[in-house]
mmCIF file of C-alpha atoms in Angstrom:
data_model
loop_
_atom_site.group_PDB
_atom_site.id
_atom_site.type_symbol
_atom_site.label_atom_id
_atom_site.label_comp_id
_atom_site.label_asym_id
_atom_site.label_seq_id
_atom_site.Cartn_x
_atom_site.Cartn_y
_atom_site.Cartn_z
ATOM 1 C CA UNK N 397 -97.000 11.442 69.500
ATOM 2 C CA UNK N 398 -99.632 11.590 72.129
ATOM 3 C CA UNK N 399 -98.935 14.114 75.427
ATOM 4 C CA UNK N 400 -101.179 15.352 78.072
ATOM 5 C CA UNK N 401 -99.294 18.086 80.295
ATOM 6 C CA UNK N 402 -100.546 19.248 84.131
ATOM 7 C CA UNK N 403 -99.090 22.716 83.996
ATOM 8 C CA UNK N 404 -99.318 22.811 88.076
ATOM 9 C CA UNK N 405 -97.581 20.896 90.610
ATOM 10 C CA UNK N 406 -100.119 21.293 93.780
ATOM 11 C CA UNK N 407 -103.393 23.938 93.428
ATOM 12 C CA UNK N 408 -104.632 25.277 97.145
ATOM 13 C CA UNK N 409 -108.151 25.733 97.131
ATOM 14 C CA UNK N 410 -110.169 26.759 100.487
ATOM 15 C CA UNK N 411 -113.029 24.434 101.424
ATOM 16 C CA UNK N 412 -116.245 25.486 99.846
ATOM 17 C CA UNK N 413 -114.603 27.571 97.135
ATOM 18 C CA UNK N 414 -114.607 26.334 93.282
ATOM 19 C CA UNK N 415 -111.511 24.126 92.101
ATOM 20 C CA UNK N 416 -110.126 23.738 88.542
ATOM 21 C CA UNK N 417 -107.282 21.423 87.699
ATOM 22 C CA UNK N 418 -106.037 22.001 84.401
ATOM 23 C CA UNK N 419 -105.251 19.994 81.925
ATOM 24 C CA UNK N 420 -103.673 20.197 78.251
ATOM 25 C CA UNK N 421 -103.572 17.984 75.141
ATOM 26 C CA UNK N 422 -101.478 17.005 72.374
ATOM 27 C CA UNK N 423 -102.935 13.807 70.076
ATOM 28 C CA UNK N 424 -103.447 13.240 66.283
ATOM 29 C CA UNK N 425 -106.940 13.205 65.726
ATOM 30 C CA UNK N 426 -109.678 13.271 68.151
ATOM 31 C CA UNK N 427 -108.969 12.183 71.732
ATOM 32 C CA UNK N 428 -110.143 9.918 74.266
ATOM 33 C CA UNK N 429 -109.981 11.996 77.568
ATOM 34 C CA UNK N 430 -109.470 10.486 81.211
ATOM 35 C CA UNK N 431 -109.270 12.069 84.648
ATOM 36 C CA UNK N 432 -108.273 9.620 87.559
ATOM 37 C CA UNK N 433 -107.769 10.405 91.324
ATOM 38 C CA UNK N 434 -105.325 8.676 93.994
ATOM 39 C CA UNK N 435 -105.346 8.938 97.926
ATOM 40 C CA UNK N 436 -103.216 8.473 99.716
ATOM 41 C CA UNK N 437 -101.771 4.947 99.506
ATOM 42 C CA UNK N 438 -104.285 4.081 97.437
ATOM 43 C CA UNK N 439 -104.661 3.122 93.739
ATOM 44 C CA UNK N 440 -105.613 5.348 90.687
ATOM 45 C CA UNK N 441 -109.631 5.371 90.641
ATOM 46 C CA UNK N 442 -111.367 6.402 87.567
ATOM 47 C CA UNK N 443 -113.572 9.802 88.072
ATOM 48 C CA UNK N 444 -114.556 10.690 84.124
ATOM 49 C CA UNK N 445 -113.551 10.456 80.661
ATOM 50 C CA UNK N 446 -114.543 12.109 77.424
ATOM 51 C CA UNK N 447 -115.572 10.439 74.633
ATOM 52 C CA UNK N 448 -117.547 12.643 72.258
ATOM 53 C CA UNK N 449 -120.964 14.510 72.303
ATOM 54 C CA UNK N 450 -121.513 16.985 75.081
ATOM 55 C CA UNK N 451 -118.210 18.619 76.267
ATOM 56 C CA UNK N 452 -119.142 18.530 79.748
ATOM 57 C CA UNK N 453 -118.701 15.740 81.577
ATOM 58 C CA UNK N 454 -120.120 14.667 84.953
ATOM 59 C CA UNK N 455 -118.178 12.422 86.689
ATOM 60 C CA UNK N 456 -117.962 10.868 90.151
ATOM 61 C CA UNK N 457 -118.294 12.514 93.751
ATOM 62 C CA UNK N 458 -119.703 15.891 91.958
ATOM 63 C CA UNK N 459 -116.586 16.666 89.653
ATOM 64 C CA UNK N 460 -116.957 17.366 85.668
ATOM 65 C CA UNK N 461 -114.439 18.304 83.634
ATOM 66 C CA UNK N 462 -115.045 20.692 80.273
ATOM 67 C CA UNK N 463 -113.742 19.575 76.658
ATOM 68 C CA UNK N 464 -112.095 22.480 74.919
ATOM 69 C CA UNK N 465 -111.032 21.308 71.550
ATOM 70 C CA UNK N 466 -109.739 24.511 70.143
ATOM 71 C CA UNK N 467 -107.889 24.802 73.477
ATOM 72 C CA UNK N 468 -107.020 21.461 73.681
ATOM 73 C CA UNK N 469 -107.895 21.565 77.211
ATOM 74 C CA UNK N 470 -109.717 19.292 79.633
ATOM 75 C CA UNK N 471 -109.557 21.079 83.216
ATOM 76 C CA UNK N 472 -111.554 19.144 86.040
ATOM 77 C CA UNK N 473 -113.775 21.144 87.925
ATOM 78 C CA UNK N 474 -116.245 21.031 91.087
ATOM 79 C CA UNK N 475 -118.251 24.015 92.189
ATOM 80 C CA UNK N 476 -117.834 23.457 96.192
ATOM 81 C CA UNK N 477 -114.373 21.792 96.976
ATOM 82 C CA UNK N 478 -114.650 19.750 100.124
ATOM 83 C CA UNK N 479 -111.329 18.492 102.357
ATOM 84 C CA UNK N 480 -112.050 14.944 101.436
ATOM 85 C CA UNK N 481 -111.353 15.926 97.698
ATOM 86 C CA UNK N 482 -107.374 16.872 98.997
ATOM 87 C CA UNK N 483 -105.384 13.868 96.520
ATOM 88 C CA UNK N 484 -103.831 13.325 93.675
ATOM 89 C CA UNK N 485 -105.199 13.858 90.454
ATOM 90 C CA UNK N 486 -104.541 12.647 86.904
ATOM 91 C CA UNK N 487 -105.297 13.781 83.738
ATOM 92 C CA UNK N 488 -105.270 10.916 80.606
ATOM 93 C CA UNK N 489 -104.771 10.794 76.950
ATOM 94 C CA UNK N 490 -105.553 8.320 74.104
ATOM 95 C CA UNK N 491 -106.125 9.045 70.345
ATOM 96 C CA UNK N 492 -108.684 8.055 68.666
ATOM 97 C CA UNK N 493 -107.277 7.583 65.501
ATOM 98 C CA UNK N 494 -104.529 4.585 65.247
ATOM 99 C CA UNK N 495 -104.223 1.354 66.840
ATOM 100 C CA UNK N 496 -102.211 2.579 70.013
ATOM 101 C CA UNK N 497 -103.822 0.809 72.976
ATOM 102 C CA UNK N 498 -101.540 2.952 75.725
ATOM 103 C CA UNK N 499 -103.049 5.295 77.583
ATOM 104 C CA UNK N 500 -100.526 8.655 78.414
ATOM 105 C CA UNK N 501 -100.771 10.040 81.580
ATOM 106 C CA UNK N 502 -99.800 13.751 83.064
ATOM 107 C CA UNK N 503 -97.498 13.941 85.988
ATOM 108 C CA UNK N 504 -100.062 14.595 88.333
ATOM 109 C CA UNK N 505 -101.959 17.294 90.265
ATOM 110 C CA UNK N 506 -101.587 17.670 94.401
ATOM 111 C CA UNK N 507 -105.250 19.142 95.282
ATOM 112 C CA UNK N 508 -104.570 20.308 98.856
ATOM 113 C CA UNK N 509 -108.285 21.557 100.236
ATOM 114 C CA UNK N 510 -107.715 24.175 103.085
ATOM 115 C CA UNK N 511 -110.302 23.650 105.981
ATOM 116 C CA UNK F 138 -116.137 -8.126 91.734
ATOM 117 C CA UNK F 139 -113.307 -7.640 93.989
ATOM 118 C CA UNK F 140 -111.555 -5.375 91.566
ATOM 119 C CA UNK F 141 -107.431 -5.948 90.584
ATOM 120 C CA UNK F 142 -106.031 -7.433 93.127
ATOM 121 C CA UNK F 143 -101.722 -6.789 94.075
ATOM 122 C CA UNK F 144 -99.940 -8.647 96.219
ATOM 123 C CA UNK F 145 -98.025 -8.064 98.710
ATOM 124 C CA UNK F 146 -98.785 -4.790 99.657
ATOM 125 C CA UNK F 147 -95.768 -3.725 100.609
ATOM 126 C CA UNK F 148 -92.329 -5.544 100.049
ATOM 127 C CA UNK F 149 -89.251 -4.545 101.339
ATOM 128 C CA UNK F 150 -86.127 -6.169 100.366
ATOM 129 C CA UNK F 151 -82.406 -5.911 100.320
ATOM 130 C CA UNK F 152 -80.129 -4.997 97.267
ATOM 131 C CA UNK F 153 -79.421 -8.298 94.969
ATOM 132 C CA UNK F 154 -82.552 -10.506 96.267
ATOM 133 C CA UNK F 155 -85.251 -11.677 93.833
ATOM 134 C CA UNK F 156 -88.820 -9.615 93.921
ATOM 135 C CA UNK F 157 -91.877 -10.892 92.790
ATOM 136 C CA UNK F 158 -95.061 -8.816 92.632
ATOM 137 C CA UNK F 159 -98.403 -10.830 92.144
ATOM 138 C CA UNK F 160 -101.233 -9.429 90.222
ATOM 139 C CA UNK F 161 -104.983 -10.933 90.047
ATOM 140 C CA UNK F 162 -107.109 -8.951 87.041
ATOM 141 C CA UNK F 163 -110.832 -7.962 86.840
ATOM 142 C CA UNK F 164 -112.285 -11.364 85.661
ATOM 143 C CA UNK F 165 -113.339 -11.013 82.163
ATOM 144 C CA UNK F 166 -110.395 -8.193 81.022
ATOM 145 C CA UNK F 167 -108.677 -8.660 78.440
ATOM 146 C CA UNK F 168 -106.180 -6.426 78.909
ATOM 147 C CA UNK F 169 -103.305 -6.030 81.781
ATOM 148 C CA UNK F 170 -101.032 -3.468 82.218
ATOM 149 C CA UNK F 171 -97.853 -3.117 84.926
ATOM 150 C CA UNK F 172 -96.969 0.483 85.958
ATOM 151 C CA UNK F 173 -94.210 2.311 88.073
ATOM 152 C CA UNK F 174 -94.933 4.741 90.033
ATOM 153 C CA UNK F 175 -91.731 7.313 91.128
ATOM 154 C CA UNK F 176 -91.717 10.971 92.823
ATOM 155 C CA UNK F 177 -89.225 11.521 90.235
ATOM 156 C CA UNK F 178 -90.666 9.925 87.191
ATOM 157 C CA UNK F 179 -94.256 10.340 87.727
ATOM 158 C CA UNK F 180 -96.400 7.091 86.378
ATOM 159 C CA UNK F 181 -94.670 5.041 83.538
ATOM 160 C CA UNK F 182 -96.030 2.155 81.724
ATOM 161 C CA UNK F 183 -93.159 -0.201 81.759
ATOM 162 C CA UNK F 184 -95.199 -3.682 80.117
ATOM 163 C CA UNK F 185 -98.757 -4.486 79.027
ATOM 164 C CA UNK F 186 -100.507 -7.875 77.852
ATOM 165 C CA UNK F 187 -103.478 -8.911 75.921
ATOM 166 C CA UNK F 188 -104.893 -12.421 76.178
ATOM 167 C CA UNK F 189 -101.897 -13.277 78.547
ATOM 168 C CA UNK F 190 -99.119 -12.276 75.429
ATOM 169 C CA UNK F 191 -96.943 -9.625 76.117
ATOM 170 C CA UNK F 192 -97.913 -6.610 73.315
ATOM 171 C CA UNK F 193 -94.918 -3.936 74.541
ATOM 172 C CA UNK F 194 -92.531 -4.123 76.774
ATOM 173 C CA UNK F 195 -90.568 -1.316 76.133
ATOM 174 C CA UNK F 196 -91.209 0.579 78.750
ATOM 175 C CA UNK F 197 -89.014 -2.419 81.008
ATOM 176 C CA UNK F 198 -86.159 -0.602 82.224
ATOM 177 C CA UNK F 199 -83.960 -3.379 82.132
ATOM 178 C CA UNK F 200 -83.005 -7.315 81.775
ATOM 179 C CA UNK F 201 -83.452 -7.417 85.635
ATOM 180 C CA UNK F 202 -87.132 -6.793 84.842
ATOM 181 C CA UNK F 203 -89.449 -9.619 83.395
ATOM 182 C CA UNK F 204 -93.365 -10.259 83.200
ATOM 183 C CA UNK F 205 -95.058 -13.102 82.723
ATOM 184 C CA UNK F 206 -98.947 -13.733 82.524
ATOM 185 C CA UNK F 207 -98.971 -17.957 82.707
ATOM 186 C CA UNK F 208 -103.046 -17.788 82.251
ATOM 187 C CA UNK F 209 -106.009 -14.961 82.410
ATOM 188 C CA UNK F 210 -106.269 -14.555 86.097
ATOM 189 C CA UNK F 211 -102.239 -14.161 87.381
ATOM 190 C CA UNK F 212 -99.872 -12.081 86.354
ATOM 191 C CA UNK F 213 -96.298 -11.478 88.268
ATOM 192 C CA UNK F 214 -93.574 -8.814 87.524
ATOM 193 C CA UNK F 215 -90.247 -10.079 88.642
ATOM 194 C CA UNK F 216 -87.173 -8.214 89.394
ATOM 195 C CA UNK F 217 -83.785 -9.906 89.925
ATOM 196 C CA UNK F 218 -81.615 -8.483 90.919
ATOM 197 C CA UNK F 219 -83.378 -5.864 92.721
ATOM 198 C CA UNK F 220 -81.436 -2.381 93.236
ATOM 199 C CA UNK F 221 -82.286 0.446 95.511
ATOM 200 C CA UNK F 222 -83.362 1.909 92.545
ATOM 201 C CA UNK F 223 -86.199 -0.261 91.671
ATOM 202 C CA UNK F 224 -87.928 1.439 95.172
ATOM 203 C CA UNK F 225 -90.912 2.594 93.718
ATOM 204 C CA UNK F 226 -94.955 1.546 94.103
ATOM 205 C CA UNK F 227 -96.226 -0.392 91.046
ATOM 206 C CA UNK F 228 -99.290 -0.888 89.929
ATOM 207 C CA UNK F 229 -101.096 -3.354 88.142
ATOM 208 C CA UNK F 230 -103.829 -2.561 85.986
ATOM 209 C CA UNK F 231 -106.717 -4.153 83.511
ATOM 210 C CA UNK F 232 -109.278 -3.441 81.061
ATOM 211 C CA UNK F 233 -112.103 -5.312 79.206
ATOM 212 C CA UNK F 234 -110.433 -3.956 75.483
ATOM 213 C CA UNK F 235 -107.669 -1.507 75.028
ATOM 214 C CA UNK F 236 -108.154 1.616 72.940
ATOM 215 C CA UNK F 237 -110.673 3.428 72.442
ATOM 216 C CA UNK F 238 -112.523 4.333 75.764
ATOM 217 C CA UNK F 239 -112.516 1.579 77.289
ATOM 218 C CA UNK F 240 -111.244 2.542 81.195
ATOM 219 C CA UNK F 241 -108.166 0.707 83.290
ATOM 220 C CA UNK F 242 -109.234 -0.108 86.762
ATOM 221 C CA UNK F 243 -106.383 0.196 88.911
ATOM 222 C CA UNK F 244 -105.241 -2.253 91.969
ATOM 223 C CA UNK F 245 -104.217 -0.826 95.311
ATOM 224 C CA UNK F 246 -100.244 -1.265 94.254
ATOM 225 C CA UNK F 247 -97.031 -3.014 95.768
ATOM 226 C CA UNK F 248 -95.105 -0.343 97.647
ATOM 227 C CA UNK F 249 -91.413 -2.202 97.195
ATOM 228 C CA UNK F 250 -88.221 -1.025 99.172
ATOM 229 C CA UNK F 251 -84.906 -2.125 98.328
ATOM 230 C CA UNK F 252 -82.108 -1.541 100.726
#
């Protein structure tokens, strides 16, 4: 069965500093990676995905997020964290293999920027 | 495009009345998808159609809970009768094909409150 797991509730990170959420893995096969982000009161809006080829991926509003396959990993990243980027992020999961049209997502990621 | 489109925004309601929740997709998806959003439960897929037919439904919770997609541009997710328990926001999603990497594009949500 497909998983993705967000080992951290909330990550702190100081304006200007680097930010990683992480991001973990469980499908048969090759997966189809997501990462979506939600303000406040807002909707989930796509940021990147992974489909194959290079395993960094640029994304939207200057994250990326690195494909690890012997990890199993996907951790977002951005080298200069700015306030605006305090929400709630997502990590997503879909297998390649198989006919399963779901997509499973983590539990979520507070990113709380510190001015 | 306007993007998916929820309505109302916000619904509040007391315990045993009838809820509907209004969805407009992206024009041109394929795919829809109703979600429920909880502090306690995280996101959970609870139904998801393709071509207006129902594909799963088993993440419903309950009888009380039932979807219906009458053509390619409404859907509506109607509870009755509603419980405090139902308080949640839920979102409505679509996509031009499931699988694969194809990406959901998320509307702004229904925040419901049953009293």
């Amino acid at each position: 069965a497909q998983s993705v797991a967000q080992p951290e509730d909330q990550v702190n990170v100081a304006e200007g500093n680097p930010l990683t959420v992480k991001c973990t893995y469980s499908v048969s096969g090759n997966p189809y990676l997501f990462w979506y982000v939600q303000y406040p009161n807002r909707g989930l809006q796509f940021l990147l995905k992974y489909i194959t080829g290079d395993n960094l991926v640029k994304g939207s509003y200057g994250f990326e997020a690195e494909f690890n396959k012997s990890q199993t990993s996907f951790h977002l990243k951005k080298p200069s964290a700015l306030v605006s980027d305090s929400a709630l992020y997502f990590c997503a999961v879909r297998g390649v293999s198989g006919r399963d049209d779901k997509i499973i997502f983590g539990k979520g990621t507070r990113l709380h920027i510190l001015p | 495009d306007a993007g998916v489109i929820q309505s109302p925004r916000h619904e509040v309601t007391e315990m045993g009345q009838e809820v509907t929740l209004r969805c407009k997709p992206i024009s041109g998806h394929d795919y829809l998808f109703w979600y429920r959003q909880t502090m306690m439960r995280g996101l959970e897929l609870l139904i998801y159609f393709n071509n207006n037919v129902p594909i799963d439904d088993s993440g419903m919770p309950e009888d009380r809970f039932s979807a219906k997609m009458p053509n390619a541009s409404f859907s509506t997710l109607k509870i009755q009768p509603s419980e405090p328990r139902d308080s949640a926001v839920y979102f409505c999603a679509s996509s031009l094909l499931a699988g694969g990497p194809h990406t959901q594009y998320f509307g702004p949500g229904t925040r419901l409150t049953v009293l």
